[in-house]
Tab-separated table of C-alpha atoms and ligand atoms in Angstrom:
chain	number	residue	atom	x	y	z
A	1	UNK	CA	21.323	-5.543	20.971
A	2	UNK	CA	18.588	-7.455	21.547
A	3	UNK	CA	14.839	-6.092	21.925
A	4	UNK	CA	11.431	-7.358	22.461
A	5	UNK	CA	7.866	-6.018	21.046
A	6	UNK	CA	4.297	-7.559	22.112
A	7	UNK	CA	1.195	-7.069	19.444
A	8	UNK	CA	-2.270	-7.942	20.682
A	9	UNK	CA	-2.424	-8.932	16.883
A	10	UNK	CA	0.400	-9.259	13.676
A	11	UNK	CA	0.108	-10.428	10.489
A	12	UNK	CA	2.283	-13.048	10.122
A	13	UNK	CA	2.850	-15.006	6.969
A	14	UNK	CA	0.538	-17.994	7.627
A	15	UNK	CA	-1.976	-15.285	8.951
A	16	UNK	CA	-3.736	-13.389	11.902
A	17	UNK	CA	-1.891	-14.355	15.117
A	18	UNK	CA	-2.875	-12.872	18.688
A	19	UNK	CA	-0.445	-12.075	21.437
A	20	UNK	CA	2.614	-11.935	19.016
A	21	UNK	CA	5.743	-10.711	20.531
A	22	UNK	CA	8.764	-10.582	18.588
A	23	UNK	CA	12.282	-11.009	19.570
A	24	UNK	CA	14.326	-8.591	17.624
A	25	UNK	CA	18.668	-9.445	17.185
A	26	UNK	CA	21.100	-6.926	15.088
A	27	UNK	CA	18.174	-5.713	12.873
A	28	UNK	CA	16.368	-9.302	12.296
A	29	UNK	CA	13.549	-10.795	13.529
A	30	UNK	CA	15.222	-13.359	15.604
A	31	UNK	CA	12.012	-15.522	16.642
A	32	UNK	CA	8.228	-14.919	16.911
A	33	UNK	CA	5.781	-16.541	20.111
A	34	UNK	CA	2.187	-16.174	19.700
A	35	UNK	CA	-0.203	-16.601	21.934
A	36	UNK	CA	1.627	-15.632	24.799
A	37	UNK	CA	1.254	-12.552	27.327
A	38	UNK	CA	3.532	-9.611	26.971
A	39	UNK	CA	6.656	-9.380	29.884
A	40	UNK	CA	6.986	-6.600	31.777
A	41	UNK	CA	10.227	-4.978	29.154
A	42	UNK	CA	8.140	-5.213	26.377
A	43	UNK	CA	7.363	-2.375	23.755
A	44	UNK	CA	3.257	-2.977	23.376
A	45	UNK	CA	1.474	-2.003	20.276
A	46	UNK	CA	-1.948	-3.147	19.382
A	47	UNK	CA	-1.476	-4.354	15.719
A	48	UNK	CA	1.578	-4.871	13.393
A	49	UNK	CA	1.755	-5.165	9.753
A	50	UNK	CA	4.960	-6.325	7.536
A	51	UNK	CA	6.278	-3.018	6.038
A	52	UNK	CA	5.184	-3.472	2.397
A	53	UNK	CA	7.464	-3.312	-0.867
A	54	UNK	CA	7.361	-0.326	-3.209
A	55	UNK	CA	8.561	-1.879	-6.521
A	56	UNK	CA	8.666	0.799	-8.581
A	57	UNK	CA	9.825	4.573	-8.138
A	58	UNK	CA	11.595	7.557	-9.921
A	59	UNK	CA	12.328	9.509	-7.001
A	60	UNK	CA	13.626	12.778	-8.647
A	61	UNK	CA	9.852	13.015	-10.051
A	62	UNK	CA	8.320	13.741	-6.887
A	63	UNK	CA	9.956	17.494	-7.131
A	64	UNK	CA	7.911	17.663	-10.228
A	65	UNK	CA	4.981	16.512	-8.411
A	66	UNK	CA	1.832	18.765	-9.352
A	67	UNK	CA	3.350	20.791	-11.761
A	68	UNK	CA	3.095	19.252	-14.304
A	69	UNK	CA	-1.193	19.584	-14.195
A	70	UNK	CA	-2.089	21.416	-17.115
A	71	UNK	CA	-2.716	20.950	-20.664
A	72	UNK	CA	-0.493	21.239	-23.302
A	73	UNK	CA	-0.799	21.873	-26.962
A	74	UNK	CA	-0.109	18.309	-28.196
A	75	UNK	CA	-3.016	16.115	-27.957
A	76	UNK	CA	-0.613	13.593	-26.625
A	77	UNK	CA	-1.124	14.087	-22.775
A	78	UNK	CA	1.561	11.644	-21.405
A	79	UNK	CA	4.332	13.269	-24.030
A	80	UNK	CA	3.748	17.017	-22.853
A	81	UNK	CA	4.126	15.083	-19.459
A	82	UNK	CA	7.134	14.084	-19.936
A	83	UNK	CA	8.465	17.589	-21.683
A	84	UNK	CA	7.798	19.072	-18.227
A	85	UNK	CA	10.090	15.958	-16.627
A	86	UNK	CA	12.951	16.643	-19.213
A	87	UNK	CA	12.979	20.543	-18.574
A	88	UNK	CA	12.939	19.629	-14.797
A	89	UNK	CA	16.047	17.063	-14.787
A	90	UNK	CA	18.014	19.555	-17.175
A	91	UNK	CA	19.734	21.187	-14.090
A	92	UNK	CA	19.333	18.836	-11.263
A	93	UNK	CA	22.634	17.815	-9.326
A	94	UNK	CA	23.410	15.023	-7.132
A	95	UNK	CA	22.849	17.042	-4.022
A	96	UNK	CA	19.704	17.602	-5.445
A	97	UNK	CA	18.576	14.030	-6.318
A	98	UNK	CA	20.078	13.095	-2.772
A	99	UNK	CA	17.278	15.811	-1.031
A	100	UNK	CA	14.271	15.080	-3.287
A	101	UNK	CA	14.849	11.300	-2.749
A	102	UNK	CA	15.314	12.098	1.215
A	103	UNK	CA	11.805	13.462	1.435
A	104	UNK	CA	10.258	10.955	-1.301
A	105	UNK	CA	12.068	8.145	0.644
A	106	UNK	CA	10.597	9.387	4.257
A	107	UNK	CA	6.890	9.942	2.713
A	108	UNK	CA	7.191	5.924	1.706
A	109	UNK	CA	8.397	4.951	5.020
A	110	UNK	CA	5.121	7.437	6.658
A	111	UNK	CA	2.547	5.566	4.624
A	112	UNK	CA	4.284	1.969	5.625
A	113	UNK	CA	6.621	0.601	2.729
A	114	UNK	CA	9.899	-0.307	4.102
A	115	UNK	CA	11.629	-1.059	0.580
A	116	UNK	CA	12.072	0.624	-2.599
A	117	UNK	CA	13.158	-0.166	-6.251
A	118	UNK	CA	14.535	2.852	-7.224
A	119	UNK	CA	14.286	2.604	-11.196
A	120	UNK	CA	17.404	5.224	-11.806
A	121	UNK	CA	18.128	6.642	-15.043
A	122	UNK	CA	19.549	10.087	-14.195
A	123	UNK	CA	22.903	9.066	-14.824
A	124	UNK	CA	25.301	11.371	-16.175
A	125	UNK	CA	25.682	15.285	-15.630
A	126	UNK	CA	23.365	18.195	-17.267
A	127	UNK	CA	25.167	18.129	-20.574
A	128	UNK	CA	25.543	14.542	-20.968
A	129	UNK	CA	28.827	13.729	-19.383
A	130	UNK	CA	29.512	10.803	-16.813
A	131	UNK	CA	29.689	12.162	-13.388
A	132	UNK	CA	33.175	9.943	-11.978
A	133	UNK	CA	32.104	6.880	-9.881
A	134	UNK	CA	28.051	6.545	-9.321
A	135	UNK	CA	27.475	9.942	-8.331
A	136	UNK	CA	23.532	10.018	-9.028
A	137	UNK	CA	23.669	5.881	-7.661
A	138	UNK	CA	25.174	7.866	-4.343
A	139	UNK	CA	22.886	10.274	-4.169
A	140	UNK	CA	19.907	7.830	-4.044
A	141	UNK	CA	21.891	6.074	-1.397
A	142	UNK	CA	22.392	8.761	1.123
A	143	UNK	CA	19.122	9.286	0.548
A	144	UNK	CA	18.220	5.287	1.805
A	145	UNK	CA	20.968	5.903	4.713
A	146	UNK	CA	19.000	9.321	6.015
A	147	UNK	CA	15.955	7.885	6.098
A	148	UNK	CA	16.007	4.452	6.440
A	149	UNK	CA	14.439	2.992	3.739
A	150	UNK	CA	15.746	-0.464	2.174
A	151	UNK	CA	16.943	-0.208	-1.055
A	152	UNK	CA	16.723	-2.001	-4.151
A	153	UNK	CA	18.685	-0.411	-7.285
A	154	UNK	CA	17.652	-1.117	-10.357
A	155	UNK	CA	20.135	1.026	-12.567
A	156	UNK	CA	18.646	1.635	-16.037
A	157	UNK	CA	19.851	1.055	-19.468
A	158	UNK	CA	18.910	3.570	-21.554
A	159	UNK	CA	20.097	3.684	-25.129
A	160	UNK	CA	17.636	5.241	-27.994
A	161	UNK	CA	14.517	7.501	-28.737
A	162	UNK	CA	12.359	4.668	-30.409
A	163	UNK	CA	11.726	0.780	-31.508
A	164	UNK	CA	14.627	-0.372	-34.147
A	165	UNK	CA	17.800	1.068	-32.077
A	166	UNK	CA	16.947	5.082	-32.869
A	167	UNK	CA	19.818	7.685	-32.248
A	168	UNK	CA	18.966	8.893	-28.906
A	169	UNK	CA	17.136	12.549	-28.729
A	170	UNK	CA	19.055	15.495	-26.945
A	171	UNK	CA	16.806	15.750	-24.061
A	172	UNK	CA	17.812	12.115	-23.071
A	173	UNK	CA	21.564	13.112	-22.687
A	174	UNK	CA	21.714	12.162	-18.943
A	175	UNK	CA	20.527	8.831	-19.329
A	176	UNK	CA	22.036	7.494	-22.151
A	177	UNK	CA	25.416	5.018	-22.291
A	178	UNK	CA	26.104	1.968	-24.445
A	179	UNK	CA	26.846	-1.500	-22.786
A	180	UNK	CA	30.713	-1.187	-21.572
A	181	UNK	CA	29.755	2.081	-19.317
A	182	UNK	CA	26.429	1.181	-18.131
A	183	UNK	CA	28.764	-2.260	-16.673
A	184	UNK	CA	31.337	0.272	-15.428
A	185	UNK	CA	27.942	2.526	-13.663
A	186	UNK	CA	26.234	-0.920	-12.600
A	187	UNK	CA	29.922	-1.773	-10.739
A	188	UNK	CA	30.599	1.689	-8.886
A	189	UNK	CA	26.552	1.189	-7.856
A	190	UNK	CA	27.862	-1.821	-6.614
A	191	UNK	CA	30.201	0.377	-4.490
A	192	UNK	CA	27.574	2.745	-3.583
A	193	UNK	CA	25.127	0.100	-1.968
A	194	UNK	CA	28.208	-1.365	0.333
A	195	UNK	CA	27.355	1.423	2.968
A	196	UNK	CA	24.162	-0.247	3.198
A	197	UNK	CA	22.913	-3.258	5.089
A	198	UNK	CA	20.538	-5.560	3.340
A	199	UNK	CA	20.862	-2.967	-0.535
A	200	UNK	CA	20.120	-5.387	-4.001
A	201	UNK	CA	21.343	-4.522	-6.639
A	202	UNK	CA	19.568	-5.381	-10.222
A	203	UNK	CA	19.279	-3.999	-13.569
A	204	UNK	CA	16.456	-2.037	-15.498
A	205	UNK	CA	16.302	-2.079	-19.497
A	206	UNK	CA	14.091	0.875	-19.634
A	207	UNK	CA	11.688	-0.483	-21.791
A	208	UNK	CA	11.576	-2.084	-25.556
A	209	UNK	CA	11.915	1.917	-27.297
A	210	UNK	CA	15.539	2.236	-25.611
A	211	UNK	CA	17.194	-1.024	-26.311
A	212	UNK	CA	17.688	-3.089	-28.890
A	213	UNK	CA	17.049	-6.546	-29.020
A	214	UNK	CA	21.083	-7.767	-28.618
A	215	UNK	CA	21.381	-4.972	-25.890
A	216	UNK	CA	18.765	-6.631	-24.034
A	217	UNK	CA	20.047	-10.212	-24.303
A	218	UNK	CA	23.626	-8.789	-22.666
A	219	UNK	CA	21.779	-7.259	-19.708
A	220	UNK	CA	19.160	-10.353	-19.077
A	221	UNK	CA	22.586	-12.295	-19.095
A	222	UNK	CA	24.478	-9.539	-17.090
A	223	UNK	CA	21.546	-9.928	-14.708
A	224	UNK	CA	21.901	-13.601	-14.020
A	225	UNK	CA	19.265	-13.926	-11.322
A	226	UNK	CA	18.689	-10.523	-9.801
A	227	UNK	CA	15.680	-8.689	-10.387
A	228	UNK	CA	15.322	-6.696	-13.889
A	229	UNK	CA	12.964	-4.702	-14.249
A	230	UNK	CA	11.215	-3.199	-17.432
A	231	UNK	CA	8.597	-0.241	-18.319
A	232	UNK	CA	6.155	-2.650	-20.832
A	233	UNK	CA	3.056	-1.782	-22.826
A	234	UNK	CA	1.905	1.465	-21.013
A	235	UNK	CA	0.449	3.326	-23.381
A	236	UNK	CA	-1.279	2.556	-26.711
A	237	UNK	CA	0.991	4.474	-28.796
A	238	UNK	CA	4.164	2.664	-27.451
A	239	UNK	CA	2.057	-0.831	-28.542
A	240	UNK	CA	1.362	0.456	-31.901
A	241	UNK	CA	5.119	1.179	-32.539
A	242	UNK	CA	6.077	-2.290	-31.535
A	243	UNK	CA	3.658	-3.732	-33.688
A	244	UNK	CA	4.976	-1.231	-36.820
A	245	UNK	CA	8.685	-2.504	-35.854
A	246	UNK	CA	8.131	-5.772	-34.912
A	247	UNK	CA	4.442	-7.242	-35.370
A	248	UNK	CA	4.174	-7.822	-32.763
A	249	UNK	CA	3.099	-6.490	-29.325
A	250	UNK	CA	5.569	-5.480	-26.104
A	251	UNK	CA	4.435	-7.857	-23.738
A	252	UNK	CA	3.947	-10.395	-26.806
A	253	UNK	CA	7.295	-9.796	-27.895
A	254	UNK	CA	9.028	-9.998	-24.361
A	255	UNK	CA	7.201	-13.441	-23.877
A	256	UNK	CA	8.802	-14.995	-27.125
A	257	UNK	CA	12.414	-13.028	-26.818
A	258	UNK	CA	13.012	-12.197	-23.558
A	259	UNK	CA	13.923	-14.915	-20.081
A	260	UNK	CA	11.042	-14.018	-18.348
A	261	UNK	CA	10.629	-15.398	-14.798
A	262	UNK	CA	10.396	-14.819	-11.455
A	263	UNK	CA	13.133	-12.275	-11.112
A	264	UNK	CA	11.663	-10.138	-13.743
A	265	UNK	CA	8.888	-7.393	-13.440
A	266	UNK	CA	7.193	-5.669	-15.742
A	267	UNK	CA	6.453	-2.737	-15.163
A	268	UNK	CA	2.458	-1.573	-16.241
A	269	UNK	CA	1.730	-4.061	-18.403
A	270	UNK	CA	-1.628	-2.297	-18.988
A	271	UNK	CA	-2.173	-3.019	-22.181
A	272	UNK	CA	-2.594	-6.774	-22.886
A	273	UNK	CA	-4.332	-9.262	-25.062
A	274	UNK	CA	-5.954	-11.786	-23.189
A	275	UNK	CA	-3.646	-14.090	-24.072
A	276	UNK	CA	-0.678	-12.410	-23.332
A	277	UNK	CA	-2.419	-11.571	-19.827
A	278	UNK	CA	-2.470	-15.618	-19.262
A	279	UNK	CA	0.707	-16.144	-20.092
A	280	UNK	CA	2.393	-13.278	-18.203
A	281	UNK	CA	1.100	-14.565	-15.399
A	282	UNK	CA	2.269	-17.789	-16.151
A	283	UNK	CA	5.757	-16.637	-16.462
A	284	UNK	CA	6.013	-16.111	-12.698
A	285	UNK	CA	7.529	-12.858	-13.575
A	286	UNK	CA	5.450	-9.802	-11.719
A	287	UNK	CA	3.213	-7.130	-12.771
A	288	UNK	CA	4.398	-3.869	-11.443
A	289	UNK	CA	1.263	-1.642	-11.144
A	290	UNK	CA	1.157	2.053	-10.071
A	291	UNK	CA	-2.288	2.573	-9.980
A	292	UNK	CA	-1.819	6.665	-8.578
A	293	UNK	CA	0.512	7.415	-11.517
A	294	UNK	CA	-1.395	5.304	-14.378
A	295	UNK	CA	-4.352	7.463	-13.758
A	296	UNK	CA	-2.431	10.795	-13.548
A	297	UNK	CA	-0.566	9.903	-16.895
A	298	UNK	CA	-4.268	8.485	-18.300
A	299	UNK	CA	-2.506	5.450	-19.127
A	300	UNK	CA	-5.707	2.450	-18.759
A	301	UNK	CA	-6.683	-0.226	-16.709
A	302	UNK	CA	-4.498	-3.585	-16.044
A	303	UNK	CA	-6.319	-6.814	-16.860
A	304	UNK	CA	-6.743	-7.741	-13.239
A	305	UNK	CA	-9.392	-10.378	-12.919
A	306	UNK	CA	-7.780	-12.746	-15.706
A	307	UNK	CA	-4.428	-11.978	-14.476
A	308	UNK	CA	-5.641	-13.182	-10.798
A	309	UNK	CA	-7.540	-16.083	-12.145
A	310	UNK	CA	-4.524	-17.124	-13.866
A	311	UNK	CA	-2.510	-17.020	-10.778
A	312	UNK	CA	-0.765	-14.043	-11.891
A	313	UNK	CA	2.147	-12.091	-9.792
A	314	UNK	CA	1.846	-8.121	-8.664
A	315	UNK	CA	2.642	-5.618	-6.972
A	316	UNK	CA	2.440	-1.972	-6.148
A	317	UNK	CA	4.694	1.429	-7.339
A	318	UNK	CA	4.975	4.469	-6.541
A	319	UNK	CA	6.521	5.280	-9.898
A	320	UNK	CA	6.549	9.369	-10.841
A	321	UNK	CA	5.584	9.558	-6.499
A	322	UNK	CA	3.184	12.440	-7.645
A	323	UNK	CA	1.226	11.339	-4.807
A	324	UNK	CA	3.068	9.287	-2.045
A	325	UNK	CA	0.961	6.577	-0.010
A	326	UNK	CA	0.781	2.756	0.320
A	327	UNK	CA	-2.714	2.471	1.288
A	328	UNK	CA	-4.309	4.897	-1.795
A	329	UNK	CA	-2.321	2.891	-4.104
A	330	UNK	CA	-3.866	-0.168	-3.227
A	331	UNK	CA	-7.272	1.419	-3.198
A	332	UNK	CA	-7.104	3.278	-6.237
A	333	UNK	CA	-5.872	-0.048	-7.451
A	334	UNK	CA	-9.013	-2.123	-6.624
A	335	UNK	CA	-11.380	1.457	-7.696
A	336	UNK	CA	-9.722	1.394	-11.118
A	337	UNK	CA	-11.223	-2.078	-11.652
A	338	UNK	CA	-14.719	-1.561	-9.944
A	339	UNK	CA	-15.159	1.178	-12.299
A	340	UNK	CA	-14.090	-0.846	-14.961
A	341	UNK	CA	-15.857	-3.549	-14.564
A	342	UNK	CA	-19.329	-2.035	-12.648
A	343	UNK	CA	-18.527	-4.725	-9.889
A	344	UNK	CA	-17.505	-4.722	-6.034
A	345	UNK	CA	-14.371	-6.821	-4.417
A	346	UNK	CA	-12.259	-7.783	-7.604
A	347	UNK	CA	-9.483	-8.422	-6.122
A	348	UNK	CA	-10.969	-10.446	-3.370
A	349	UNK	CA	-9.814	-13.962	-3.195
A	350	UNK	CA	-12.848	-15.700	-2.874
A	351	UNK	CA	-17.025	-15.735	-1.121
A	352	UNK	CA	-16.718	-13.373	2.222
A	353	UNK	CA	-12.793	-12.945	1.903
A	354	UNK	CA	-11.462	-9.761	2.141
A	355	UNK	CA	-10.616	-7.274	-0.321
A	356	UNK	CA	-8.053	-5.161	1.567
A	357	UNK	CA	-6.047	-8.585	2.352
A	358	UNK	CA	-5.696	-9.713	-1.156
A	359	UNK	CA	-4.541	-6.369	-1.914
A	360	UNK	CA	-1.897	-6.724	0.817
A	361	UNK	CA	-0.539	-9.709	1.022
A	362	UNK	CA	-0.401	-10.181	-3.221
A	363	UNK	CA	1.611	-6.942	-3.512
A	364	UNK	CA	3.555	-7.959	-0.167
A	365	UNK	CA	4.241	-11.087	-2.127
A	366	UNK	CA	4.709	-10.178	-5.349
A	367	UNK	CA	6.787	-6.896	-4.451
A	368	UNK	CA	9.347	-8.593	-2.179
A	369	UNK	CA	9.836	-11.355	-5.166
A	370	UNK	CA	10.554	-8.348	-7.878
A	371	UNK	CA	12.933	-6.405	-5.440
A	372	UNK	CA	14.880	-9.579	-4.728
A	373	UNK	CA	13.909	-9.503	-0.768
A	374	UNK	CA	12.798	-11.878	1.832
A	375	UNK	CA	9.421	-9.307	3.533
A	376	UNK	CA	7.085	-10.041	6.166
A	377	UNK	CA	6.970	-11.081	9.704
A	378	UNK	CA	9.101	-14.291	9.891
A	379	UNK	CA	11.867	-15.331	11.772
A	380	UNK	CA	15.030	-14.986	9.617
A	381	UNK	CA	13.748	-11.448	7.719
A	382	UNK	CA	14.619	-7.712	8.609
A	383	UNK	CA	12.534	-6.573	11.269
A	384	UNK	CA	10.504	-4.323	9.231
A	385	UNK	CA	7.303	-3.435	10.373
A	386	UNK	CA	4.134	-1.131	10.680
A	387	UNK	CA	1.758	-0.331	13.306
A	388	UNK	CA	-1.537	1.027	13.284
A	389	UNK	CA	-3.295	3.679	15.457
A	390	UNK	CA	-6.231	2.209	17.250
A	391	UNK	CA	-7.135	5.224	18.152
A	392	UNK	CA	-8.230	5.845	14.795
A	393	UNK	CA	-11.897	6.756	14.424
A	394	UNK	CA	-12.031	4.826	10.729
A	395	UNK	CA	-10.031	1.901	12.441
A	396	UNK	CA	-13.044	1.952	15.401
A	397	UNK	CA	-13.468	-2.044	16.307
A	398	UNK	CA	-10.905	-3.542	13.837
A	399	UNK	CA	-9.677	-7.288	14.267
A	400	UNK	CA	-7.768	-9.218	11.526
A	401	UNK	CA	-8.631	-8.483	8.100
A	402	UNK	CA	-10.800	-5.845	8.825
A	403	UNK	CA	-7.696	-3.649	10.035
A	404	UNK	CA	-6.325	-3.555	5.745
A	405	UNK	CA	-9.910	-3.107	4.789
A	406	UNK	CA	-10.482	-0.615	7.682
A	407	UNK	CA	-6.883	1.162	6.566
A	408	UNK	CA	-7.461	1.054	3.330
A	409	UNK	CA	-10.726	1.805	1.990
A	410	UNK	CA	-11.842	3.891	5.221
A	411	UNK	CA	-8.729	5.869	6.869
A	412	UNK	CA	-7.526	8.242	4.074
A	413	UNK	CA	-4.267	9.079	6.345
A	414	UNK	CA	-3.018	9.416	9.886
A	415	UNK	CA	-3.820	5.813	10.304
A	416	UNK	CA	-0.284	4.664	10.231
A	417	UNK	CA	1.289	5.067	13.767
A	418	UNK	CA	5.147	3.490	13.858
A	419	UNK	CA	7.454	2.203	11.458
A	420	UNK	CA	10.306	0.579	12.210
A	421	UNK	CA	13.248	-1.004	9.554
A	422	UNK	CA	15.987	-3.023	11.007
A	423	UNK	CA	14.474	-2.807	14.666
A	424	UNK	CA	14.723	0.889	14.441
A	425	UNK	CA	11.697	2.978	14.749
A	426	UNK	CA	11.907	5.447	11.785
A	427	UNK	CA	8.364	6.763	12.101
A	428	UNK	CA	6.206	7.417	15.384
A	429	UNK	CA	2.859	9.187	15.576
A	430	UNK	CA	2.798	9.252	11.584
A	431	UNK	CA	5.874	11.289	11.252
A	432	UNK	CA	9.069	10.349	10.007
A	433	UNK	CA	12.229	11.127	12.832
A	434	UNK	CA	13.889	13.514	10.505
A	435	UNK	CA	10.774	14.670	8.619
A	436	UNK	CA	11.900	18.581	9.591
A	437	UNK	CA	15.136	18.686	8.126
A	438	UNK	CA	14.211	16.372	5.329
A	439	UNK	CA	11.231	18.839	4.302
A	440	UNK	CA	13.227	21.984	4.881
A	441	UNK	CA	16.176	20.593	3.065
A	442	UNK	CA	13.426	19.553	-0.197
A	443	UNK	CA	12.061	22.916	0.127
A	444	UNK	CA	14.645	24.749	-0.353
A	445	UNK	CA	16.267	22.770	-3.281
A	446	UNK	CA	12.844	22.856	-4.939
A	447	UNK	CA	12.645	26.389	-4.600
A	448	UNK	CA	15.864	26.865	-6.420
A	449	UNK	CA	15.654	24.317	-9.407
A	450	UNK	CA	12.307	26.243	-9.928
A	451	UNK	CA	13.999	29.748	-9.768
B	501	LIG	ZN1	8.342	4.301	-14.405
């Protein structure tokens, strides 16, 4: 089926065009004219964005989302944290994970990503045993089919409690298997993702506490060259245990053990020397920042202006989805480091360029390259895209640049109108198609895990 779309403006990957229209063919973008007037067939819109990547998300957590708002006992804030996430997973099921990732998966596709690396460690059943096939993987999947969204899987190895190859603690029981099953769960993912058009498939060492150092030379190899993805130096305890097992820190130590490159991402990477900062970003691996959940978990600020300066890779996640929404992410991303560093525009790319476009187009970038997927609006790619209301007030005037800086620092929400993956509109007038089932569907199961 062929289909044809005219934009008075797009974003396309060499920049601002005018008068775009796009020739959509069996889900693709099968060739772009600009400057040319729309025909009389044509779907019109007034501005269209490349859907934007989501590199990083647990999407059972969003059921947890808010609750997990008050202090504990233990002065360790991001430990009581994850107490609450434990006691919350204990009696999930697969139909479950399939309608909290349903609704998770349709807020993404509302505030304009169009992919997802799901970061999936909720393998086995509530006391520990394998579930036959990829029953979790599946769940995640339907979830993808419902709504849409494109999926990369990153299935995790998970394996002990701490640094040095510790037994794994009972609360972990769901996530844990040893090399020869997490293959078997990585092939019936495999499986899974075949229902799916344009799924990747990678691999997620869950971070240097949960695997040992011959563990993660098997899955970097297992890997080859799809994406794998890693939690790294989030908080400051985790980089004071590295340097009591090791001496050394996690970033430090991935750089000298670990095949870093450009189909790894690691995941925070908040707290870095400058030195390891410099050469992360030489790597040409990517930083996966989730600006929302950092500051809900009080994790710190990345080192953004060295990493830029030195060329450095990112991208944005949506990681424990407490809060679901492209452009606050990217916002909160740049407000983390104005506050940090009592200055305006960090992330802007040069004198008079604009903020909101380095924010998009590096985690456009830098996303698609850590979820293994060819984004934006060229020929060739999924037709994956976002439009914009006009008609709103914060967006009054807009042309190029100033519609991300518009969006982003002025619109809080409503400003994203359609969204379409594969050619298909998923979202019109801000709403997702199946939002109403979705959200009656979450409610429900949310209602009885809390019961
Ligand atoms: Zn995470």
């Amino acid at each position: 089926m062929t289909q044809n779309l005219h934009f008075a403006e797009a974003l396309l990957p060499g920049g601002w065009a005018q008068d775009v229209r796009l020739h959509l063919s069996g889900g693709t973008i099968a060739r772009i004219e600009s400057g040319v007037d729309a025909q009389p067939d044509d779907q019109k819109h007034t501005v269209a964005l490349p859907g934007l990547p989501n590199l990083h998300s647990h999407a059972f957590q969003h059921g947890m989302a808010g609750l997990a708002e008050r202090r504990g006992s233990s002065a360790d804030s991001f430990w009581t944290w994850r107490d609450v996430m434990y006691r919350f997973v204990d009696r999930m099921t697969p139909d479950d994970m399939a309608a909290i990732a349903a609704m998770a998966y349709a807020e993404m596709l509302e505030s304009g990503f169009t992919r997802v690396g799901e970061f999936h460690y909720l393998h086995h059943d509530p006391v520990g045993i394998p579930y036959a096939g990829a029953a979790m993987a599946e769940a995640l999947v339907a979830a993808a089919a419902e709504t849409g969204l494109a999926l990369t899987l990153l299935p995790v190895f998970y394996a002990h409690a701490g640094f040095g190859g510790q037994d794994p603690s009972p609360g972990q029981r769901r996530f844990i298997t040893g090399l020869g099953q997490f293959a078997a769960l990585r092939e019936a993912s495999a499986a899974a993702l075949r229902v799916l058009p344009d799924a990747v498939l990678g691999l997620a060492p869950h971070s240097l506490r949960a695997v040992t150092p011959d563990e993660l030379s098997a899955l970097a190899q297992m890997a080859g060259t799809a994406p794998v993805h890693i939690h790294a130096a989030e908080q400051l305890a985790e980089v004071e245990a590295c340097l009591v097992w090791s001496g050394q820190r996690p970033v430090e130590w991935l750089l000298g053990h670990a095949p870093l490159g450009p189909n790894w991402c690691l995941v925070h990477a908040t707290h870095m020397t400058a030195d390891e900062t410099q050469r992360l970003a030489q790597s040409g691996a990517v930083a996966g920042l989730c600006p929302i959940t950092e500051a809900n978990l009080g994790d710190g600020l990345f080192a953004a202006p060295d990493y830029l300066a030195a060329g450095g890779k990112f991208g944005i996640g949506s990681d424990s989805n407490v809060l679901i929404d492209a452009a606050e992410e990217l916002r909160w991303l740049e407000y983390g480091q104005r506050l940090a560093h009592r200055s305006r525009n960090v992330f802007a790319r040069g004198p008079d360029a604009s903020t909101g476009a380095a924010l998009f187009e590096g985690t456009l970038f830098g996303g698609a390259q850590a979820l293994g997927a060819a984004m934006g609006l060229a020929e060739g790619n999924a037709a994956d895209f976002v439009t914009l209301d006009p008609g709103h007030p914060a967006l009054t005037g807009a042309k190029a640049d100033q519609w991300l800086d518009q969006w982003i620092f002025a619109a809080a929400r409503g400003a994203v109108d359609g969204v379409w993956r594969r050619g298909k509109q998923v979202v019109s007038s801000g709403r997702h198609v199946a939002r109403d089932p979705i959200a009656a569907n979450y409610r429900s199961t949310i209602a009885r895990l809390l019961a």
